[in-house]
Amino acid sequence: DPSDQQLLSLLANIYAGSLEKHAPKIPKGTRDFSPEQMAIREVAFNIITNVFKRHGAVTIDTPVFELKETLTGKYGEDSKLIYDLADQGGELLALRYDLTVPFARYLAMNTDVHKLKRYHISRVYRRDTPNMSKGRYREFFQCDFDIAGEYDPMIPDAEVLMVMTEILDELPLGNAYEIKLNHRKLLDAMMEVSGVPAHKFRTICSSIDKLDKEDWATVRREMVDQKGISEEAANKLGQYVGDENKARLRSLGPLEMLAWLKGQNVFGGNAKAAQAFADLTILFEFLTAYGILKKFSFDLSLARGLDYYTGIIYEAVLTSGTTSVGSICGGGRYDDLVGMFDRTGRKIPAVGVSIGIERIFNILDKVLRESGMIRKTETLIMAMCHKDAPTAAPLELCAELWANNIRAEHGHTVVATNKDYKRMVDLVRDNAIP
Amino acid sequence: DPSDQQLLSLLANIYAGSLEKHAPKIPKGTRDFSPEQMAIREVAFNIITNVFKRHGAVTIDTPVFELKETLTGKYGEDSKLIYDLADQGGELLALRYDLTVPFARYLAMNTDVHKLKRYHISRVYRRDTPNMSKGRYREFFQCDFDIAGEYDPMIPDAEVLMVMTEILDELPLGNAYEIKLNHRKLLDAMMEVSGVPAHKFRTICSSIDKLDKEDWATVRREMVDQKGISEEAANKLGQYVGDENKARLRSLGPLEMLAWLKGQNVFGGNAKAAQAFADLTILFEFLTAYGILKKFSFDLSLARGLDYYTGIIYEAVLTSGTTSVGSICGGGRYDDLVGMFDRTGRKIPAVGVSIGIERIFNILDKVLRESGMIRKTETLIMAMCHKDAPTAAPLELCAELWANNIRAEHGHTVVATNKDYKRMVDLVRDNAIP
């Protein structure tokens, strides 16, 4: 009978659907951490936290979501990547996109806090196209270190960069990284001098930022053909970030690059450029005192996209031979962000760095597995129960061990046969219990 | 001119609106953690983690959100409290409601894992009415410990309860807690024997669960008048959970209560009751071996609401004198939850406990502040710069200290006057730097 057939096929579909429904899956772009991966994560966090604490930083925590309006207008073109929560009645919420904006919101809310050197290790969320092999997830950790408050010029900036290099050196990355440094005001000056209209600064910045992957000719074409700046403006920009800049970078350290830019007077009398040069002159003195200036390259083509930067900006990329395998950390100075949240317009200048940990996990995972250094548990003693003894006997033993704060486990099953015993011994060995 | 007036008033509104917009706020029911509060949190987590590790547990982590379908059908009436993410194209997601369902999903996905004793300390999300003074937040921490896999009966259950009492005893709660224990199958048996229709089990359970706050007469009225069970059924339930049960609880320990229930044969030959009694007989033997049975009260009126429990259930409440000040932890056995995610129907029995930490924070905060034991940073040395010395001098000193892994800070400002010096000394004292 056809209607029976239809009914059967309908039921079969529902059944298949319900199986489908129960197939266990994890959201796209996210990951679980197994016990082994947690052990690796702890190694990385310990290295990083130790540096933060060595510099006297305290830590804070903020909620995983913020009011939607807190995040609005802070991330430029990347705002489309923000995860919104559903409107279930009540406030409009969104998952945090970074730890910097919540930090600024925290400072603006805590009006008794005028200075804060804090670190914050937590997860952030971006609806980006995931690429797990490159360590690009939709939920990922950031390890942030920021110094907020009024200080003598460039003192906090230099310390943030010191923290960054200490971490890069203490992680087992084999020194295979390079750090680019630039100044937001130099980017603005470059645009002004080249005659780029003010409303196109942001979009031209994001073209310039592609110069680490694409050549000048390609980026230049994008600026003229797609973003509509004049040939003349593009040529002028080329004086700063074109192929000659690449060649200069290979031969000039930060001090020489700064001297060359000042000497050539390529920015004319532009006021923003003058401010940036003054900042960088002091900064390079301090980085010399710290002994880390040689780790930096002063690169006019570094143009990090976030809206809130106002001073120096920097980014470290991991390198394999001469090729970059992706950004590992970055940051900058953001003097106006706290003020954006403050009703009274109170400003707190701040500078910070954000370390992405996902690529580091992959590297540490490889290093630690090869060295056989991963241990998931810290159990010292395994109590077993023989079939002729009362079941509760190992429980009493364990209770005594635990009471003396000794890490112990019992077998959770009665040892009745040699096979049982062998299984227990395997368990002990698998968990590296001494 | 009236239209100018209108325009001005419109502009004034927009301006006021934009001020309103930037007033810094945190989402309802959430909190920031200040550096002092983070130090307290660490104390609590360290106590709890130490117990977990002492029992040989490993840790895992899962994403803050899950596929919506993963959470569906697991939480009964509480499902309305789940936070959904907005549908921005792609998967439908929701913030995790607890750590138990993600753990079950993890086990179902990792088909090579058959046994796992794991802890997980992380945040969960519930759109409940917040009550900060009682420690009820919309974003809060749970510290979960679970044992999954096939073991001899009640061995893992007893260890979970041991872990729970160790933590309650090691936290500075002054032993002001009580633990109630019951068995899901006894609740079911009670309903069956009393003639409550099967489709009303859940809603009657949630009435019974109110008996810690309301008297039997009130709860009985709710069952009959609002939930529509017969007077007869309500009277029969009264034999188990009515006023006489309260009186019995005051005089009978778990073993006596179990003996009394068996002796009175109040469950007749009900098969589920017989199973529960068998479980509890073994469990009480093990809890005696662990020396913790006396900490429990075997209370038929404990009826935790979550759908997934299949065996023993338990809950600890903090007490102040003779009054309860709210639940601090709870859990139970859930043998079918992993199977709900597994296509092949593979089941992994499991039992666990979840410790809520927000109330504990409040208590620890009071205890530690009174004892003056909180220290936010671990800085040992403060380097200062006198106005006659080069600014970079303390930087060089700090660089050397940091290179030797010594926790140090510099003043971030030049000391030019006595006032500056005094400010620095205050800073050193405020941060308890030796």
mmCIF file of C-alpha atoms in Angstrom, chain B residues 52-352:
data_model
loop_
_atom_site.group_PDB
_atom_site.id
_atom_site.type_symbol
_atom_site.label_atom_id
_atom_site.label_comp_id
_atom_site.label_asym_id
_atom_site.label_seq_id
_atom_site.Cartn_x
_atom_site.Cartn_y
_atom_site.Cartn_z
ATOM 1 C CA PHE B 52 41.324 16.732 42.496
ATOM 2 C CA LYS B 53 44.970 16.025 41.695
ATOM 3 C CA ARG B 54 45.434 14.082 44.926
ATOM 4 C CA HIS B 55 42.841 11.691 43.542
ATOM 5 C CA GLY B 56 44.735 11.307 40.286
ATOM 6 C CA ALA B 57 42.349 13.306 38.138
ATOM 7 C CA VAL B 58 43.428 14.828 34.837
ATOM 8 C CA THR B 59 41.851 17.954 33.387
ATOM 9 C CA ILE B 60 40.262 18.766 30.035
ATOM 10 C CA ASP B 61 38.756 21.887 28.526
ATOM 11 C CA THR B 62 35.885 22.395 26.097
ATOM 12 C CA PRO B 63 34.591 25.451 24.196
ATOM 13 C CA VAL B 64 32.405 27.997 25.983
ATOM 14 C CA PHE B 65 29.654 27.320 23.460
ATOM 15 C CA GLU B 66 28.244 24.088 22.086
ATOM 16 C CA LEU B 67 25.951 23.268 19.193
ATOM 17 C CA LYS B 68 22.448 24.134 20.384
ATOM 18 C CA GLU B 69 21.335 20.555 19.730
ATOM 19 C CA THR B 70 23.985 19.242 22.147
ATOM 20 C CA LEU B 71 22.222 21.010 25.024
ATOM 21 C CA THR B 72 18.656 20.259 23.925
ATOM 22 C CA GLY B 73 16.702 17.843 26.089
ATOM 23 C CA LYS B 74 19.237 17.635 28.916
ATOM 24 C CA TYR B 75 18.003 20.147 31.485
ATOM 25 C CA GLY B 76 14.221 19.702 31.782
ATOM 26 C CA GLU B 77 12.394 22.843 32.862
ATOM 27 C CA ASP B 78 15.678 24.768 33.205
ATOM 28 C CA SER B 79 16.288 24.703 29.429
ATOM 29 C CA LYS B 80 14.667 28.132 29.205
ATOM 30 C CA LEU B 81 17.715 29.517 31.017
ATOM 31 C CA ILE B 82 20.123 28.614 28.202
ATOM 32 C CA TYR B 83 21.871 31.544 26.455
ATOM 33 C CA ASP B 84 21.575 31.238 22.680
ATOM 34 C CA LEU B 85 23.995 32.876 20.283
ATOM 35 C CA ALA B 86 22.497 34.934 17.464
ATOM 36 C CA ASP B 87 21.986 33.163 14.153
ATOM 37 C CA GLN B 88 24.651 34.942 12.067
ATOM 38 C CA GLY B 89 24.679 32.270 9.371
ATOM 39 C CA GLY B 90 26.191 28.874 10.073
ATOM 40 C CA GLU B 91 25.607 26.692 13.079
ATOM 41 C CA LEU B 92 23.118 27.365 15.880
ATOM 42 C CA LEU B 93 25.129 27.742 19.079
ATOM 43 C CA ALA B 94 24.425 28.197 22.784
ATOM 44 C CA LEU B 95 26.619 28.944 25.792
ATOM 45 C CA ARG B 96 27.244 25.879 27.949
ATOM 46 C CA TYR B 97 24.841 25.515 30.875
ATOM 47 C CA ASP B 98 27.060 23.186 32.881
ATOM 48 C CA LEU B 99 30.292 21.208 32.403
ATOM 49 C CA THR B 100 28.629 17.783 32.569
ATOM 50 C CA VAL B 101 26.930 17.764 29.173
ATOM 51 C CA PRO B 102 30.121 19.008 27.391
ATOM 52 C CA PHE B 103 32.035 16.239 29.229
ATOM 53 C CA ALA B 104 29.572 13.627 27.955
ATOM 54 C CA ARG B 105 29.828 15.073 24.430
ATOM 55 C CA TYR B 106 33.644 14.905 24.732
ATOM 56 C CA LEU B 107 33.517 11.237 25.763
ATOM 57 C CA ALA B 108 31.133 10.383 22.920
ATOM 58 C CA MET B 109 33.456 12.090 20.401
ATOM 59 C CA ASN B 110 36.640 10.475 21.714
ATOM 60 C CA THR B 111 35.765 6.864 21.079
ATOM 61 C CA ASP B 112 39.197 5.654 22.191
ATOM 62 C CA VAL B 113 38.525 6.899 25.737
ATOM 63 C CA HIS B 114 36.666 4.335 27.826
ATOM 64 C CA LYS B 115 37.530 5.561 31.289
ATOM 65 C CA LEU B 116 38.318 9.046 32.473
ATOM 66 C CA LYS B 117 38.684 10.622 35.873
ATOM 67 C CA ARG B 118 38.751 14.284 35.023
ATOM 68 C CA TYR B 119 38.289 17.674 36.611
ATOM 69 C CA HIS B 120 37.238 20.826 34.821
ATOM 70 C CA ILE B 121 37.166 24.304 36.322
ATOM 71 C CA SER B 122 35.464 26.799 34.068
ATOM 72 C CA ARG B 123 32.524 29.124 33.625
ATOM 73 C CA VAL B 124 28.939 28.227 32.797
ATOM 74 C CA TYR B 125 26.011 30.439 31.815
ATOM 75 C CA ARG B 126 22.389 30.645 32.969
ATOM 76 C CA ARG B 127 19.829 33.345 32.181
ATOM 77 C CA ASP B 128 18.491 33.164 35.734
ATOM 78 C CA THR B 129 17.389 36.064 37.932
ATOM 79 C CA PRO B 130 20.696 37.258 39.421
ATOM 80 C CA ASN B 131 21.111 37.658 43.160
ATOM 81 C CA MET B 132 24.689 38.742 43.793
ATOM 82 C CA SER B 133 24.460 38.799 47.597
ATOM 83 C CA LYS B 134 23.462 35.138 47.521
ATOM 84 C CA GLY B 135 26.195 34.406 44.994
ATOM 85 C CA ARG B 136 23.755 33.777 42.139
ATOM 86 C CA TYR B 137 25.295 35.052 38.897
ATOM 87 C CA ARG B 138 24.503 34.522 35.232
ATOM 88 C CA GLU B 139 28.156 33.737 34.521
ATOM 89 C CA PHE B 140 29.750 31.644 37.234
ATOM 90 C CA PHE B 141 32.426 29.056 37.860
ATOM 91 C CA GLN B 142 31.848 25.376 38.336
ATOM 92 C CA CYS B 143 34.553 23.027 39.570
ATOM 93 C CA ASP B 144 33.610 19.588 38.308
ATOM 94 C CA PHE B 145 35.057 16.202 39.161
ATOM 95 C CA ASP B 146 33.700 13.139 37.364
ATOM 96 C CA ILE B 147 34.606 9.489 37.012
ATOM 97 C CA ALA B 148 33.434 7.912 33.768
ATOM 98 C CA GLY B 149 33.711 4.258 32.780
ATOM 99 C CA GLU B 150 32.826 0.762 33.961
ATOM 100 C CA TYR B 151 33.980 -0.005 37.524
ATOM 101 C CA ASP B 152 32.885 -2.244 40.354
ATOM 102 C CA PRO B 153 29.536 -0.995 41.728
ATOM 103 C CA MET B 154 29.598 2.221 43.762
ATOM 104 C CA ILE B 155 33.408 2.462 43.876
ATOM 105 C CA PRO B 156 33.514 5.663 41.782
ATOM 106 C CA ASP B 157 30.398 7.032 43.517
ATOM 107 C CA ALA B 158 32.084 6.695 46.898
ATOM 108 C CA GLU B 159 35.257 8.402 45.651
ATOM 109 C CA VAL B 160 33.307 11.341 44.216
ATOM 110 C CA LEU B 161 31.648 11.805 47.612
ATOM 111 C CA MET B 162 35.044 11.519 49.299
ATOM 112 C CA VAL B 163 36.408 14.273 47.036
ATOM 113 C CA MET B 164 33.385 16.419 47.844
ATOM 114 C CA THR B 165 33.816 16.109 51.620
ATOM 115 C CA GLU B 166 37.586 16.683 51.412
ATOM 116 C CA ILE B 167 36.986 19.941 49.570
ATOM 117 C CA LEU B 168 34.239 21.070 51.924
ATOM 118 C CA ASP B 169 36.530 20.335 54.873
ATOM 119 C CA GLU B 170 39.612 22.031 53.396
ATOM 120 C CA LEU B 171 37.825 25.226 52.406
ATOM 121 C CA PRO B 172 37.562 27.614 55.357
ATOM 122 C CA LEU B 173 33.809 27.092 55.772
ATOM 123 C CA GLY B 174 34.001 26.258 59.482
ATOM 124 C CA ASN B 175 32.337 22.879 58.790
ATOM 125 C CA ALA B 176 29.056 24.749 58.446
ATOM 126 C CA TYR B 177 27.564 22.495 55.783
ATOM 127 C CA GLU B 178 25.282 19.519 55.443
ATOM 128 C CA ILE B 179 25.081 16.981 52.649
ATOM 129 C CA LYS B 180 21.837 15.384 51.558
ATOM 130 C CA LEU B 181 21.881 12.137 49.634
ATOM 131 C CA ASN B 182 19.111 10.359 47.733
ATOM 132 C CA HIS B 183 18.676 8.022 44.786
ATOM 133 C CA ARG B 184 16.869 8.884 41.581
ATOM 134 C CA LYS B 185 15.317 5.432 41.442
ATOM 135 C CA LEU B 186 13.809 5.942 44.913
ATOM 136 C CA LEU B 187 12.125 9.099 43.639
ATOM 137 C CA ASP B 188 10.760 7.168 40.678
ATOM 138 C CA ALA B 189 9.656 4.323 42.977
ATOM 139 C CA MET B 190 7.937 6.795 45.296
ATOM 140 C CA MET B 191 5.962 8.189 42.349
ATOM 141 C CA GLU B 192 5.048 4.757 41.020
ATOM 142 C CA VAL B 193 3.915 3.437 44.402
ATOM 143 C CA SER B 194 1.914 6.625 45.070
ATOM 144 C CA GLY B 195 0.152 6.454 41.712
ATOM 145 C CA VAL B 196 1.543 9.692 40.217
ATOM 146 C CA PRO B 197 1.129 9.488 36.405
ATOM 147 C CA ALA B 198 4.466 9.016 34.633
ATOM 148 C CA HIS B 199 4.231 12.280 32.671
ATOM 149 C CA LYS B 200 3.991 14.193 35.970
ATOM 150 C CA PHE B 201 7.134 12.705 37.597
ATOM 151 C CA ARG B 202 9.282 15.652 36.604
ATOM 152 C CA THR B 203 6.976 18.414 37.744
ATOM 153 C CA ILE B 204 6.182 16.644 41.041
ATOM 154 C CA CYS B 205 9.938 16.219 41.594
ATOM 155 C CA SER B 206 10.379 19.982 41.321
ATOM 156 C CA SER B 207 7.633 20.447 43.944
ATOM 157 C CA ILE B 208 9.327 17.975 46.287
ATOM 158 C CA ASP B 209 12.625 19.793 45.794
ATOM 159 C CA LYS B 210 11.047 22.871 47.438
ATOM 160 C CA LEU B 211 10.713 21.053 50.770
ATOM 161 C CA ASP B 212 14.035 22.516 51.951
ATOM 162 C CA LYS B 213 12.366 25.935 51.956
ATOM 163 C CA GLU B 214 8.634 25.259 52.341
ATOM 164 C CA ASP B 215 6.597 23.034 54.625
ATOM 165 C CA TRP B 216 4.829 19.890 53.519
ATOM 166 C CA ALA B 217 1.321 21.402 53.695
ATOM 167 C CA THR B 218 2.285 24.124 51.177
ATOM 168 C CA VAL B 219 4.037 21.740 48.814
ATOM 169 C CA ARG B 220 1.152 19.252 49.095
ATOM 170 C CA ARG B 221 -1.337 21.985 48.165
ATOM 171 C CA GLU B 222 0.769 22.899 45.092
ATOM 172 C CA MET B 223 0.840 19.280 43.961
ATOM 173 C CA VAL B 224 -2.925 18.845 44.236
ATOM 174 C CA ASP B 225 -4.222 22.296 43.264
ATOM 175 C CA GLN B 226 -1.704 23.365 40.623
ATOM 176 C CA LYS B 227 -0.184 20.167 39.320
ATOM 177 C CA GLY B 228 -3.395 18.120 39.481
ATOM 178 C CA ILE B 229 -2.434 14.893 41.208
ATOM 179 C CA SER B 230 -5.066 13.156 43.369
ATOM 180 C CA GLU B 231 -5.450 13.732 47.119
ATOM 181 C CA GLU B 232 -4.704 10.046 47.556
ATOM 182 C CA ALA B 233 -1.427 10.202 45.619
ATOM 183 C CA ALA B 234 -0.381 13.296 47.566
ATOM 184 C CA ASN B 235 -1.110 11.545 50.872
ATOM 185 C CA LYS B 236 0.970 8.564 49.830
ATOM 186 C CA LEU B 237 3.886 10.835 48.836
ATOM 187 C CA GLY B 238 3.492 12.404 52.290
ATOM 188 C CA GLN B 239 4.455 9.072 53.830
ATOM 189 C CA TYR B 240 7.889 9.461 52.209
ATOM 190 C CA VAL B 241 8.594 13.162 52.259
ATOM 191 C CA GLY B 242 6.053 14.665 54.697
ATOM 192 C CA ASP B 243 6.622 16.040 58.161
ATOM 193 C CA GLU B 244 7.392 12.623 59.646
ATOM 194 C CA ASN B 245 10.304 12.279 57.235
ATOM 195 C CA LYS B 246 11.737 15.514 58.603
ATOM 196 C CA ALA B 247 11.437 14.221 62.145
ATOM 197 C CA ARG B 248 13.063 10.897 61.184
ATOM 198 C CA LEU B 249 15.954 12.736 59.490
ATOM 199 C CA ARG B 250 16.754 14.467 62.748
ATOM 200 C CA SER B 251 17.100 11.192 64.616
ATOM 201 C CA LEU B 252 18.333 8.664 62.038
ATOM 202 C CA GLY B 253 21.745 8.412 60.400
ATOM 203 C CA PRO B 254 21.993 7.059 56.829
ATOM 204 C CA LEU B 255 22.372 3.420 57.918
ATOM 205 C CA GLU B 256 19.401 3.615 60.300
ATOM 206 C CA MET B 257 17.300 5.402 57.702
ATOM 207 C CA LEU B 258 18.090 2.721 55.139
ATOM 208 C CA ALA B 259 17.259 -0.027 57.671
ATOM 209 C CA TRP B 260 14.033 1.722 58.621
ATOM 210 C CA LEU B 261 12.898 2.070 54.991
ATOM 211 C CA LYS B 262 13.726 -1.572 54.261
ATOM 212 C CA GLY B 263 12.094 -2.762 57.508
ATOM 213 C CA GLN B 264 8.881 -0.803 57.056
ATOM 214 C CA ASN B 265 8.648 -2.088 53.493
ATOM 215 C CA VAL B 266 7.147 1.257 52.480
ATOM 216 C CA PHE B 267 8.066 0.658 48.844
ATOM 217 C CA GLY B 268 6.418 -2.775 48.718
ATOM 218 C CA GLY B 269 8.180 -4.934 46.174
ATOM 219 C CA ASN B 270 8.951 -2.032 43.820
ATOM 220 C CA ALA B 271 11.861 -3.097 41.594
ATOM 221 C CA LYS B 272 13.445 0.361 41.327
ATOM 222 C CA ALA B 273 13.414 0.761 45.100
ATOM 223 C CA ALA B 274 15.115 -2.619 45.470
ATOM 224 C CA GLN B 275 17.866 -1.537 43.047
ATOM 225 C CA ALA B 276 18.360 1.728 44.901
ATOM 226 C CA PHE B 277 18.578 -0.077 48.247
ATOM 227 C CA ALA B 278 21.197 -2.451 46.838
ATOM 228 C CA ASP B 279 23.255 0.538 45.590
ATOM 229 C CA LEU B 280 22.966 2.380 48.878
ATOM 230 C CA THR B 281 23.903 -0.670 50.960
ATOM 231 C CA ILE B 282 27.232 -0.961 49.103
ATOM 232 C CA LEU B 283 27.767 2.802 49.041
ATOM 233 C CA PHE B 284 27.289 3.151 52.796
ATOM 234 C CA GLU B 285 29.834 0.366 53.345
ATOM 235 C CA PHE B 286 32.397 2.306 51.288
ATOM 236 C CA LEU B 287 31.594 5.639 52.910
ATOM 237 C CA THR B 288 32.156 3.925 56.268
ATOM 238 C CA ALA B 289 35.559 2.713 55.022
ATOM 239 C CA TYR B 290 36.375 6.283 53.998
ATOM 240 C CA GLY B 291 35.213 7.476 57.415
ATOM 241 C CA ILE B 292 32.745 9.992 55.998
ATOM 242 C CA LEU B 293 29.300 8.371 56.269
ATOM 243 C CA LYS B 294 28.423 10.486 59.301
ATOM 244 C CA LYS B 295 28.649 13.637 57.167
ATOM 245 C CA PHE B 296 25.610 12.583 55.117
ATOM 246 C CA SER B 297 21.891 12.635 55.651
ATOM 247 C CA PHE B 298 19.839 10.204 53.583
ATOM 248 C CA ASP B 299 16.888 12.394 52.628
ATOM 249 C CA LEU B 300 14.040 11.161 50.407
ATOM 250 C CA SER B 301 12.996 14.762 49.740
ATOM 251 C CA LEU B 302 16.191 15.661 47.835
ATOM 252 C CA ALA B 303 15.055 15.830 44.199
ATOM 253 C CA ARG B 304 17.583 17.574 41.944
ATOM 254 C CA GLY B 305 15.898 18.706 38.760
ATOM 255 C CA LEU B 306 18.306 17.812 35.958
ATOM 256 C CA ASP B 307 16.999 15.243 33.521
ATOM 257 C CA TYR B 308 20.135 13.200 33.168
ATOM 258 C CA TYR B 309 20.543 11.627 36.629
ATOM 259 C CA THR B 310 20.004 7.878 36.884
ATOM 260 C CA GLY B 311 21.466 6.838 40.268
ATOM 261 C CA ILE B 312 22.502 8.470 43.513
ATOM 262 C CA ILE B 313 22.085 12.254 43.774
ATOM 263 C CA TYR B 314 23.464 14.590 46.428
ATOM 264 C CA GLU B 315 23.747 18.207 47.362
ATOM 265 C CA ALA B 316 25.677 20.136 49.998
ATOM 266 C CA VAL B 317 24.223 23.292 51.488
ATOM 267 C CA LEU B 318 26.029 25.858 53.574
ATOM 268 C CA THR B 319 24.377 26.350 56.936
ATOM 269 C CA SER B 320 24.414 29.235 59.362
ATOM 270 C CA GLY B 321 23.245 27.890 62.710
ATOM 271 C CA THR B 322 20.278 25.706 61.778
ATOM 272 C CA THR B 323 19.293 27.614 58.611
ATOM 273 C CA SER B 324 20.488 26.789 55.119
ATOM 274 C CA VAL B 325 22.155 29.657 53.231
ATOM 275 C CA GLY B 326 22.174 27.955 49.868
ATOM 276 C CA SER B 327 23.588 25.116 47.831
ATOM 277 C CA ILE B 328 27.346 24.955 47.376
ATOM 278 C CA CYS B 329 27.752 21.741 45.408
ATOM 279 C CA GLY B 330 25.836 18.804 44.070
ATOM 280 C CA GLY B 331 25.883 15.991 41.612
ATOM 281 C CA GLY B 332 24.883 12.462 40.875
ATOM 282 C CA ARG B 333 25.220 9.441 38.642
ATOM 283 C CA TYR B 334 24.267 9.765 34.983
ATOM 284 C CA ASP B 335 24.677 6.483 33.130
ATOM 285 C CA ASP B 336 22.772 7.358 29.952
ATOM 286 C CA LEU B 337 24.092 10.816 29.050
ATOM 287 C CA VAL B 338 27.115 9.754 26.944
ATOM 288 C CA GLY B 339 24.896 7.256 25.104
ATOM 289 C CA MET B 340 22.564 10.095 24.079
ATOM 290 C CA PHE B 341 25.402 11.458 21.927
ATOM 291 C CA ASP B 342 26.668 8.204 20.539
ATOM 292 C CA ARG B 343 25.403 7.061 17.153
ATOM 293 C CA THR B 344 26.224 3.448 17.946
ATOM 294 C CA GLY B 345 24.463 3.627 21.306
ATOM 295 C CA ARG B 346 27.744 3.022 23.161
ATOM 296 C CA LYS B 347 27.131 3.896 26.805
ATOM 297 C CA ILE B 348 29.650 5.111 29.344
ATOM 298 C CA PRO B 349 28.347 5.208 32.933
ATOM 299 C CA ALA B 350 29.537 8.206 34.931
ATOM 300 C CA VAL B 351 29.204 9.957 38.249
ATOM 301 C CA GLY B 352 30.335 13.392 39.310
#
